[in-house]
């Protein structure tokens, strides 16, 4: 007899089932996660037709990173703000595209206990060339007194205190991959029903992988210990895969294994990627999948103190054995007295 097809579990169903495992829950986090899922579907629709509709091209403004903002970045930013503001489930937002935090008024006087940080469209330089891009999000429980407007301190938290984090990858298929601290699950958008469906349950990163991922073009700008480590990767016949879109590079690393690095350079001594809405959420996902995420200073990303909203951080993330190898190599390379 033909085996019946596995039952479809939608993102909404999975979120609600997970909520039931927390008896004291009010449904706020579930509401946030579901709203992020809806925003992702709307952004996906525009990303997929970007080549057809004139929303490509530089609109001239610049974001906090000094990068030229493409119209699709603005569109994605507006959708994330719209859905999160209307959710009534968060008291504040922070985005790569906004200079400061954005307090969110409660609905019907209700004030939520969460703040959300996001990079609405990471990898935007790849939009025009049809390369995978993504949305990254991180959720914290507020620290400031509830019923008052959120404060910057609610956002400047260590990654270990994230309640949830994840990303959407707009690629050959569109997926949401997220964690709330109980492992990592992946949901693939089925356009025929307009639902994200559980496609990758309890994702675990391989202990090792076939490649390393770094912008080789900056080789001469890296510290010597990083240059020697990259030479060692080549000596080990590791492949080099670098898409230049963090979501895509980390997604490949999560599924195939490997190691992703964005070290400091002379241009960006602290690295280019942002701690709060790129490194921390990706580190949470990688660690929950059994991987590791450290700085090139060999500190755990999620223990780094955040002192500024758009603070940059170096990152080395991926397969546990490969990150450990890198740390051992770099430690051995540094003179004993070096910090
Ligand atoms: P809530 O009051 O609904 O925001 O839930 C309180 C806490 O329960 C959250 O901060 C999570 O730690 C956990 N929780 C609630 N809903 C979920 C969910 N859908 N998935 C995972 N954890 C959840
Ligand atoms: P580079 C994209 O602009 C981004 O913010 C990340 O998605 C990506 O990992 C990184 O920058 C690529 O930077 O300097 O290698 O082009």
mmCIF file of C-alpha atoms and ligand atoms in Angstrom:
data_model
loop_
_atom_site.group_PDB
_atom_site.id
_atom_site.type_symbol
_atom_site.label_atom_id
_atom_site.label_comp_id
_atom_site.label_asym_id
_atom_site.label_seq_id
_atom_site.Cartn_x
_atom_site.Cartn_y
_atom_site.Cartn_z
ATOM 1 C CA UNK A 1 0.000 0.000 0.000
ATOM 2 C CA UNK A 2 1.367 3.462 -0.940
ATOM 3 C CA UNK A 3 2.794 5.189 2.117
ATOM 4 C CA UNK A 4 0.820 8.338 2.960
ATOM 5 C CA UNK A 5 2.714 11.602 2.446
ATOM 6 C CA UNK A 6 4.034 13.100 5.708
ATOM 7 C CA UNK A 7 1.540 15.508 7.254
ATOM 8 C CA UNK A 8 2.215 19.186 6.558
ATOM 9 C CA UNK A 9 3.093 21.154 9.715
ATOM 10 C CA UNK A 10 2.841 24.879 9.052
ATOM 11 C CA UNK A 11 4.955 27.490 10.814
ATOM 12 C CA UNK A 12 1.859 28.768 12.621
ATOM 13 C CA UNK A 13 0.977 25.284 13.875
ATOM 14 C CA UNK A 14 4.570 24.673 15.007
ATOM 15 C CA UNK A 15 4.667 28.004 16.845
ATOM 16 C CA UNK A 16 1.388 27.324 18.612
ATOM 17 C CA UNK A 17 2.453 23.781 19.552
ATOM 18 C CA UNK A 18 5.701 25.159 20.990
ATOM 19 C CA UNK A 19 3.735 27.732 22.972
ATOM 20 C CA UNK A 20 1.654 24.987 24.577
ATOM 21 C CA UNK A 21 4.859 23.564 26.063
ATOM 22 C CA UNK A 22 5.114 26.767 28.151
ATOM 23 C CA UNK A 23 2.078 26.746 30.407
ATOM 24 C CA UNK A 24 2.503 30.321 31.662
ATOM 25 C CA UNK A 25 2.768 31.799 28.179
ATOM 26 C CA UNK A 26 0.424 34.617 27.163
ATOM 27 C CA UNK A 27 0.841 34.115 23.405
ATOM 28 C CA UNK A 28 2.967 37.252 22.938
ATOM 29 C CA UNK A 29 6.059 35.530 21.580
ATOM 30 C CA UNK A 30 3.929 33.349 19.324
ATOM 31 C CA UNK A 31 2.272 36.468 17.950
ATOM 32 C CA UNK A 32 5.636 38.056 17.232
ATOM 33 C CA UNK A 33 6.990 34.982 15.473
ATOM 34 C CA UNK A 34 3.856 34.655 13.363
ATOM 35 C CA UNK A 35 3.985 38.337 12.396
ATOM 36 C CA UNK A 36 7.604 37.935 11.326
ATOM 37 C CA UNK A 37 6.435 35.011 9.192
ATOM 38 C CA UNK A 38 3.793 37.174 7.498
ATOM 39 C CA UNK A 39 6.269 40.005 6.904
ATOM 40 C CA UNK A 40 8.632 37.447 5.360
ATOM 41 C CA UNK A 41 5.944 36.318 2.905
ATOM 42 C CA UNK A 42 5.251 39.911 1.853
ATOM 43 C CA UNK A 43 8.960 40.708 1.455
ATOM 44 C CA UNK A 44 9.433 37.446 -0.441
ATOM 45 C CA UNK A 45 6.736 38.476 -2.916
ATOM 46 C CA UNK A 46 8.571 41.724 -3.721
ATOM 47 C CA UNK A 47 12.041 40.125 -3.733
ATOM 48 C CA UNK A 48 10.814 37.554 -6.241
ATOM 49 C CA UNK A 49 9.487 40.121 -8.652
ATOM 50 C CA UNK A 50 12.197 42.727 -8.020
ATOM 51 C CA UNK A 51 13.664 42.035 -11.440
ATOM 52 C CA UNK A 52 10.341 42.735 -13.078
ATOM 53 C CA UNK A 53 9.209 45.811 -11.223
ATOM 54 C CA UNK A 54 11.222 48.995 -10.997
ATOM 55 C CA UNK A 55 12.022 48.727 -7.296
ATOM 56 C CA UNK A 56 15.631 47.869 -7.968
ATOM 57 C CA UNK A 57 18.397 50.307 -8.190
ATOM 58 C CA UNK A 58 19.887 52.699 -5.736
ATOM 59 C CA UNK A 59 17.471 55.205 -4.225
ATOM 60 C CA UNK A 60 20.322 57.410 -3.150
ATOM 61 C CA UNK A 61 19.954 57.316 0.635
ATOM 62 C CA UNK A 62 22.556 55.725 2.898
ATOM 63 C CA UNK A 63 22.015 53.490 5.984
ATOM 64 C CA UNK A 64 23.917 53.366 9.285
ATOM 65 C CA UNK A 65 26.667 51.312 7.688
ATOM 66 C CA UNK A 66 27.221 53.982 5.073
ATOM 67 C CA UNK A 67 25.993 51.499 2.444
ATOM 68 C CA UNK A 68 23.841 52.875 -0.336
ATOM 69 C CA UNK A 69 20.283 51.795 0.401
ATOM 70 C CA UNK A 70 18.462 49.993 -2.365
ATOM 71 C CA UNK A 71 14.721 50.429 -2.693
ATOM 72 C CA UNK A 72 14.090 46.807 -1.739
ATOM 73 C CA UNK A 73 15.929 47.442 1.550
ATOM 74 C CA UNK A 74 13.512 50.265 2.304
ATOM 75 C CA UNK A 75 10.541 48.166 1.280
ATOM 76 C CA UNK A 76 11.619 45.290 3.533
ATOM 77 C CA UNK A 77 12.304 47.698 6.384
ATOM 78 C CA UNK A 78 8.867 49.285 6.032
ATOM 79 C CA UNK A 79 7.144 45.879 6.028
ATOM 80 C CA UNK A 80 8.982 44.650 9.122
ATOM 81 C CA UNK A 81 8.122 47.888 10.950
ATOM 82 C CA UNK A 82 4.486 47.750 9.791
ATOM 83 C CA UNK A 83 3.893 44.152 10.864
ATOM 84 C CA UNK A 84 5.753 44.425 14.144
ATOM 85 C CA UNK A 85 4.133 47.747 15.079
ATOM 86 C CA UNK A 86 0.666 46.388 14.312
ATOM 87 C CA UNK A 87 1.337 43.115 16.149
ATOM 88 C CA UNK A 88 0.949 44.785 19.529
ATOM 89 C CA UNK A 89 3.438 42.189 20.728
ATOM 90 C CA UNK A 90 6.566 44.336 20.928
ATOM 91 C CA UNK A 91 7.354 47.589 22.704
ATOM 92 C CA UNK A 92 10.236 48.605 20.469
ATOM 93 C CA UNK A 93 12.197 47.955 17.296
ATOM 94 C CA UNK A 94 15.725 48.507 16.035
ATOM 95 C CA UNK A 95 16.816 48.102 12.421
ATOM 96 C CA UNK A 96 20.023 48.404 10.392
ATOM 97 C CA UNK A 97 18.081 51.001 8.402
ATOM 98 C CA UNK A 98 17.114 53.157 11.413
ATOM 99 C CA UNK A 99 19.600 55.384 13.281
ATOM 100 C CA UNK A 100 17.932 54.894 16.664
ATOM 101 C CA UNK A 101 15.502 52.604 18.455
ATOM 102 C CA UNK A 102 11.824 52.923 17.539
ATOM 103 C CA UNK A 103 9.499 52.719 20.586
ATOM 104 C CA UNK A 104 6.178 51.071 19.691
ATOM 105 C CA UNK A 105 2.960 52.195 21.343
ATOM 106 C CA UNK A 106 0.928 49.413 22.935
ATOM 107 C CA UNK A 107 -2.451 48.542 21.462
ATOM 108 C CA UNK A 108 -5.473 49.106 23.761
ATOM 109 C CA UNK A 109 -3.047 50.279 26.427
ATOM 110 C CA UNK A 110 -1.290 46.887 26.498
ATOM 111 C CA UNK A 111 2.486 47.072 26.732
ATOM 112 C CA UNK A 112 4.543 44.110 25.490
ATOM 113 C CA UNK A 113 7.607 42.640 27.112
ATOM 114 C CA UNK A 114 9.659 42.152 23.910
ATOM 115 C CA UNK A 115 11.893 44.216 21.675
ATOM 116 C CA UNK A 116 12.890 43.112 18.164
ATOM 117 C CA UNK A 117 16.103 43.942 16.304
ATOM 118 C CA UNK A 118 16.423 43.154 12.610
ATOM 119 C CA UNK A 119 18.383 43.535 9.426
ATOM 120 C CA UNK A 120 15.472 43.782 7.001
ATOM 121 C CA UNK A 121 17.360 42.775 3.878
ATOM 122 C CA UNK A 122 20.877 41.527 4.505
ATOM 123 C CA UNK A 123 23.116 41.095 1.489
ATOM 124 C CA UNK A 124 21.328 43.861 -0.372
ATOM 125 C CA UNK A 125 24.327 44.483 -2.649
ATOM 126 C CA UNK A 126 23.346 41.148 -4.252
ATOM 127 C CA UNK A 127 19.763 42.163 -5.076
ATOM 128 C CA UNK A 128 20.541 43.315 -8.620
ATOM 129 C CA UNK A 129 22.430 40.124 -9.464
ATOM 130 C CA UNK A 130 19.790 37.672 -8.243
ATOM 131 C CA UNK A 131 21.888 36.199 -5.431
ATOM 132 C CA UNK A 132 20.232 34.956 -2.223
ATOM 133 C CA UNK A 133 19.546 37.629 0.384
ATOM 134 C CA UNK A 134 17.871 37.483 3.765
ATOM 135 C CA UNK A 135 16.129 39.019 6.745
ATOM 136 C CA UNK A 136 17.710 38.495 10.192
ATOM 137 C CA UNK A 137 15.868 38.996 13.504
ATOM 138 C CA UNK A 138 16.636 38.881 17.225
ATOM 139 C CA UNK A 139 14.138 39.105 20.093
ATOM 140 C CA UNK A 140 14.896 40.162 23.675
ATOM 141 C CA UNK A 141 12.697 40.521 26.749
ATOM 142 C CA UNK A 142 12.715 44.221 27.705
ATOM 143 C CA UNK A 143 14.663 45.238 30.833
ATOM 144 C CA UNK A 144 13.072 48.661 31.470
ATOM 145 C CA UNK A 145 9.810 48.914 33.437
ATOM 146 C CA UNK A 146 6.812 47.734 31.431
ATOM 147 C CA UNK A 147 4.131 50.377 30.578
ATOM 148 C CA UNK A 148 6.890 52.973 29.981
ATOM 149 C CA UNK A 149 8.458 53.578 26.537
ATOM 150 C CA UNK A 150 11.285 51.166 25.783
ATOM 151 C CA UNK A 151 14.839 52.330 26.371
ATOM 152 C CA UNK A 152 18.157 51.758 24.593
ATOM 153 C CA UNK A 153 19.130 49.383 27.452
ATOM 154 C CA UNK A 154 16.366 47.038 26.287
ATOM 155 C CA UNK A 155 18.334 46.511 23.049
ATOM 156 C CA UNK A 156 21.932 46.582 24.329
ATOM 157 C CA UNK A 157 21.786 43.069 25.714
ATOM 158 C CA UNK A 158 24.155 40.112 25.384
ATOM 159 C CA UNK A 159 23.280 37.451 22.848
ATOM 160 C CA UNK A 160 22.917 34.831 25.590
ATOM 161 C CA UNK A 161 19.767 36.673 26.690
ATOM 162 C CA UNK A 162 17.975 36.389 23.336
ATOM 163 C CA UNK A 163 14.517 34.842 23.644
ATOM 164 C CA UNK A 164 14.411 33.956 19.941
ATOM 165 C CA UNK A 165 16.425 34.595 16.787
ATOM 166 C CA UNK A 166 16.495 33.503 13.190
ATOM 167 C CA UNK A 167 16.604 34.419 9.548
ATOM 168 C CA UNK A 168 14.635 34.271 6.329
ATOM 169 C CA UNK A 169 16.600 33.322 3.209
ATOM 170 C CA UNK A 170 15.140 34.421 -0.133
ATOM 171 C CA UNK A 171 16.917 31.939 -2.368
ATOM 172 C CA UNK A 172 16.047 29.113 -4.765
ATOM 173 C CA UNK A 173 13.337 28.575 -2.199
ATOM 174 C CA UNK A 174 12.343 30.857 0.652
ATOM 175 C CA UNK A 175 12.959 29.488 4.140
ATOM 176 C CA UNK A 176 12.607 30.637 7.714
ATOM 177 C CA UNK A 177 15.164 29.122 10.115
ATOM 178 C CA UNK A 178 14.772 30.063 13.784
ATOM 179 C CA UNK A 179 15.411 29.056 17.377
ATOM 180 C CA UNK A 180 13.880 29.881 20.743
ATOM 181 C CA UNK A 181 16.609 28.015 22.603
ATOM 182 C CA UNK A 182 15.175 24.531 22.065
ATOM 183 C CA UNK A 183 17.042 23.636 18.862
ATOM 184 C CA UNK A 184 16.719 24.958 15.313
ATOM 185 C CA UNK A 185 13.946 24.262 12.810
ATOM 186 C CA UNK A 186 13.593 25.236 9.144
ATOM 187 C CA UNK A 187 10.369 26.017 7.283
ATOM 188 C CA UNK A 188 10.118 26.228 3.499
ATOM 189 C CA UNK A 189 7.553 28.472 1.834
ATOM 190 C CA UNK A 190 5.090 26.534 -0.313
ATOM 191 C CA UNK A 191 3.841 29.229 -2.704
ATOM 192 C CA UNK A 192 0.925 27.032 -3.778
ATOM 193 C CA UNK A 193 -0.624 27.357 -0.318
ATOM 194 C CA UNK A 194 1.186 30.498 0.872
ATOM 195 C CA UNK A 195 2.436 28.751 3.992
ATOM 196 C CA UNK A 196 5.864 28.130 5.527
ATOM 197 C CA UNK A 197 5.945 24.341 6.098
ATOM 198 C CA UNK A 198 8.266 22.444 8.446
ATOM 199 C CA UNK A 199 10.925 21.035 6.122
ATOM 200 C CA UNK A 200 14.038 20.713 8.317
ATOM 201 C CA UNK A 201 13.296 19.566 11.873
ATOM 202 C CA UNK A 202 15.954 19.934 14.587
ATOM 203 C CA UNK A 203 18.796 21.063 12.294
ATOM 204 C CA UNK A 204 22.255 19.928 13.438
ATOM 205 C CA UNK A 205 25.432 21.340 11.881
ATOM 206 C CA UNK A 206 28.044 18.729 10.840
ATOM 207 C CA UNK A 207 31.142 18.626 13.074
ATOM 208 C CA UNK A 208 33.239 19.494 10.031
ATOM 209 C CA UNK A 209 32.540 20.668 6.498
ATOM 210 C CA UNK A 210 34.136 20.863 3.055
ATOM 211 C CA UNK A 211 34.847 24.596 2.896
ATOM 212 C CA UNK A 212 35.817 27.836 4.551
ATOM 213 C CA UNK A 213 34.002 31.092 3.804
ATOM 214 C CA UNK A 214 35.807 34.442 3.875
ATOM 215 C CA UNK A 215 36.294 37.381 1.524
ATOM 216 C CA UNK A 216 39.648 36.264 0.142
ATOM 217 C CA UNK A 217 39.975 39.642 -1.557
ATOM 218 C CA UNK A 218 40.760 41.210 1.828
ATOM 219 C CA UNK A 219 43.492 38.664 2.569
ATOM 220 C CA UNK A 220 46.270 41.258 2.769
ATOM 221 C CA UNK A 221 44.190 43.405 5.146
ATOM 222 C CA UNK A 222 43.718 40.639 7.738
ATOM 223 C CA UNK A 223 45.911 40.223 10.828
ATOM 224 C CA UNK A 224 48.823 37.836 10.279
ATOM 225 C CA UNK A 225 47.308 35.057 12.437
ATOM 226 C CA UNK A 226 44.151 35.111 10.260
ATOM 227 C CA UNK A 227 46.219 35.104 7.045
ATOM 228 C CA UNK A 228 48.190 32.086 8.276
ATOM 229 C CA UNK A 229 44.964 30.320 9.299
ATOM 230 C CA UNK A 230 43.482 30.921 5.819
ATOM 231 C CA UNK A 231 46.718 29.554 4.283
ATOM 232 C CA UNK A 232 46.205 26.459 6.464
ATOM 233 C CA UNK A 233 42.661 26.035 5.145
ATOM 234 C CA UNK A 234 44.079 26.028 1.624
ATOM 235 C CA UNK A 235 46.804 23.536 2.677
ATOM 236 C CA UNK A 236 43.988 21.279 3.956
ATOM 237 C CA UNK A 237 42.400 21.449 0.483
ATOM 238 C CA UNK A 238 39.248 23.024 1.925
ATOM 239 C CA UNK A 239 37.074 24.631 -0.752
ATOM 240 C CA UNK A 240 36.455 28.374 -0.624
ATOM 241 C CA UNK A 241 32.806 29.405 -0.823
ATOM 242 C CA UNK A 242 31.891 33.065 -0.305
ATOM 243 C CA UNK A 243 28.591 34.506 -1.490
ATOM 244 C CA UNK A 244 28.946 37.878 0.198
ATOM 245 C CA UNK A 245 25.503 37.530 1.750
ATOM 246 C CA UNK A 246 25.800 36.547 5.421
ATOM 247 C CA UNK A 247 22.449 34.766 5.508
ATOM 248 C CA UNK A 248 23.373 32.634 2.478
ATOM 249 C CA UNK A 249 26.908 31.889 3.721
ATOM 250 C CA UNK A 250 25.711 30.915 7.193
ATOM 251 C CA UNK A 251 22.770 28.894 5.773
ATOM 252 C CA UNK A 252 25.164 26.840 3.610
ATOM 253 C CA UNK A 253 27.506 26.410 6.581
ATOM 254 C CA UNK A 254 24.614 25.245 8.796
ATOM 255 C CA UNK A 255 23.533 22.567 6.314
ATOM 256 C CA UNK A 256 26.865 21.447 4.815
ATOM 257 C CA UNK A 257 29.205 22.240 7.704
ATOM 258 C CA UNK A 258 32.174 24.561 7.325
ATOM 259 C CA UNK A 259 33.472 27.783 8.834
ATOM 260 C CA UNK A 260 32.449 31.373 8.052
ATOM 261 C CA UNK A 261 34.743 34.263 8.953
ATOM 262 C CA UNK A 262 34.410 38.019 8.802
ATOM 263 C CA UNK A 263 37.632 39.193 10.484
ATOM 264 C CA UNK A 264 38.708 42.747 11.137
ATOM 265 C CA UNK A 265 40.418 44.640 8.340
ATOM 266 C CA UNK A 266 42.230 47.956 8.203
ATOM 267 C CA UNK A 267 38.958 49.461 6.874
ATOM 268 C CA UNK A 268 36.817 47.804 9.571
ATOM 269 C CA UNK A 269 39.140 46.863 12.488
ATOM 270 C CA UNK A 270 36.094 45.588 14.427
ATOM 271 C CA UNK A 271 34.821 43.702 11.381
ATOM 272 C CA UNK A 272 31.923 44.855 9.189
ATOM 273 C CA UNK A 273 29.021 42.820 10.549
ATOM 274 C CA UNK A 274 26.761 44.178 13.268
ATOM 275 C CA UNK A 275 26.702 42.485 16.678
ATOM 276 C CA UNK A 276 23.062 43.001 17.617
ATOM 277 C CA UNK A 277 21.154 42.173 14.431
ATOM 278 C CA UNK A 278 23.612 40.048 12.441
ATOM 279 C CA UNK A 279 26.210 38.306 14.626
ATOM 280 C CA UNK A 280 24.110 37.567 17.739
ATOM 281 C CA UNK A 281 21.050 36.083 15.989
ATOM 282 C CA UNK A 282 23.217 34.009 13.650
ATOM 283 C CA UNK A 283 25.353 32.890 16.601
ATOM 284 C CA UNK A 284 22.220 31.769 18.501
ATOM 285 C CA UNK A 285 21.080 29.678 15.528
ATOM 286 C CA UNK A 286 24.544 28.173 14.922
ATOM 287 C CA UNK A 287 25.056 27.311 18.620
ATOM 288 C CA UNK A 288 21.568 25.816 18.925
ATOM 289 C CA UNK A 289 22.404 23.638 15.899
ATOM 290 C CA UNK A 290 25.511 22.385 17.736
ATOM 291 C CA UNK A 291 28.022 24.793 16.197
ATOM 292 C CA UNK A 292 30.145 27.578 17.659
ATOM 293 C CA UNK A 293 30.342 31.334 17.102
ATOM 294 C CA UNK A 294 33.289 33.359 18.399
ATOM 295 C CA UNK A 295 35.084 36.604 17.626
ATOM 296 C CA UNK A 296 38.567 36.591 16.084
ATOM 297 C CA UNK A 297 39.574 37.552 19.655
ATOM 298 C CA UNK A 298 38.296 34.019 20.504
ATOM 299 C CA UNK A 299 35.467 35.274 22.749
ATOM 300 C CA UNK A 300 31.996 33.734 22.480
ATOM 301 C CA UNK A 301 29.916 36.117 20.303
ATOM 302 C CA UNK A 302 26.869 35.774 22.533
ATOM 303 C CA UNK A 303 28.784 36.903 25.609
ATOM 304 C CA UNK A 304 29.995 40.135 24.038
ATOM 305 C CA UNK A 305 28.713 43.275 25.755
ATOM 306 C CA UNK A 306 26.745 45.608 23.484
ATOM 307 C CA UNK A 307 27.511 49.292 24.041
ATOM 308 C CA UNK A 308 26.085 50.756 20.830
ATOM 309 C CA UNK A 309 23.112 49.837 18.646
ATOM 310 C CA UNK A 310 25.113 49.526 15.401
ATOM 311 C CA UNK A 311 28.257 48.126 17.010
ATOM 312 C CA UNK A 312 30.380 46.017 14.675
ATOM 313 C CA UNK A 313 31.932 42.672 15.664
ATOM 314 C CA UNK A 314 34.294 40.161 14.082
ATOM 315 C CA UNK A 315 32.833 36.676 13.695
ATOM 316 C CA UNK A 316 34.003 33.108 13.158
ATOM 317 C CA UNK A 317 31.028 30.732 13.067
ATOM 318 C CA UNK A 318 30.276 27.191 11.964
ATOM 319 C CA UNK A 319 31.155 23.561 12.607
ATOM 320 C CA UNK A 320 32.304 23.034 16.193
ATOM 321 C CA UNK A 321 35.465 21.089 15.342
ATOM 322 C CA UNK A 322 36.511 23.634 12.689
ATOM 323 C CA UNK A 323 35.954 26.641 14.955
ATOM 324 C CA UNK A 324 37.884 24.852 17.702
ATOM 325 C CA UNK A 325 40.725 24.132 15.226
ATOM 326 C CA UNK A 326 40.814 27.824 14.259
ATOM 327 C CA UNK A 327 40.873 28.944 17.899
ATOM 328 C CA UNK A 328 43.665 26.485 18.739
ATOM 329 C CA UNK A 329 45.672 27.612 15.702
ATOM 330 C CA UNK A 330 45.277 31.307 16.495
ATOM 331 C CA UNK A 331 45.997 30.755 20.201
ATOM 332 C CA UNK A 332 49.138 28.840 19.312
ATOM 333 C CA UNK A 333 50.149 31.521 16.843
ATOM 334 C CA UNK A 334 49.925 34.349 19.374
ATOM 335 C CA UNK A 335 52.911 34.937 21.678
ATOM 336 C CA UNK A 336 52.003 33.799 25.213
ATOM 337 C CA UNK A 337 51.990 37.389 26.475
ATOM 338 C CA UNK A 338 49.552 38.619 23.786
ATOM 339 C CA UNK A 339 45.978 39.308 24.963
HETATM 340 P P1 LIG B 1 4.752 34.593 26.217
HETATM 341 O O1 LIG B 1 4.229 35.163 27.514
HETATM 342 O O2 LIG B 1 3.680 33.949 25.375
HETATM 343 O O3 LIG B 1 5.571 35.585 25.456
HETATM 344 O O4 LIG B 1 5.718 33.364 26.621
HETATM 345 C C1 LIG B 1 6.596 33.420 27.754
HETATM 346 C C2 LIG B 1 7.830 32.560 27.428
HETATM 347 O O5 LIG B 1 7.412 31.218 27.073
HETATM 348 C C3 LIG B 1 8.591 33.051 26.200
HETATM 349 O O6 LIG B 1 9.503 34.087 26.543
HETATM 350 C C4 LIG B 1 9.289 31.768 25.750
HETATM 351 O O7 LIG B 1 10.415 31.507 26.585
HETATM 352 C C5 LIG B 1 8.204 30.720 25.988
HETATM 353 N N1 LIG B 1 7.346 30.620 24.790
HETATM 354 C C6 LIG B 1 6.120 31.127 24.637
HETATM 355 N N2 LIG B 1 5.633 30.883 23.402
HETATM 356 C C7 LIG B 1 6.600 30.192 22.752
HETATM 357 C C8 LIG B 1 6.747 29.662 21.418
HETATM 358 N N3 LIG B 1 5.773 29.786 20.501
HETATM 359 N N4 LIG B 1 7.892 29.025 21.084
HETATM 360 C C9 LIG B 1 8.882 28.882 21.979
HETATM 361 N N5 LIG B 1 8.841 29.384 23.250
HETATM 362 C C10 LIG B 1 7.704 30.022 23.627
HETATM 363 P P1 LIG B 2 32.026 42.101 1.987
HETATM 364 C C1 LIG B 2 26.200 42.263 2.899
HETATM 365 O O1 LIG B 2 26.422 43.598 2.485
HETATM 366 C C2 LIG B 2 26.874 42.066 4.246
HETATM 367 O O2 LIG B 2 26.357 42.956 5.180
HETATM 368 C C3 LIG B 2 26.709 40.621 4.707
HETATM 369 O O3 LIG B 2 25.514 40.052 4.300
HETATM 370 C C4 LIG B 2 27.902 39.937 4.088
HETATM 371 O O4 LIG B 2 28.332 38.809 4.827
HETATM 372 C C5 LIG B 2 28.964 41.039 4.099
HETATM 373 O O5 LIG B 2 28.267 42.280 4.102
HETATM 374 C C6 LIG B 2 29.833 40.972 2.871
HETATM 375 O O6 LIG B 2 30.791 41.998 3.020
HETATM 376 O O7 LIG B 2 32.893 43.188 2.604
HETATM 377 O O8 LIG B 2 32.710 40.756 1.984
HETATM 378 O O9 LIG B 2 31.427 42.447 0.663
#
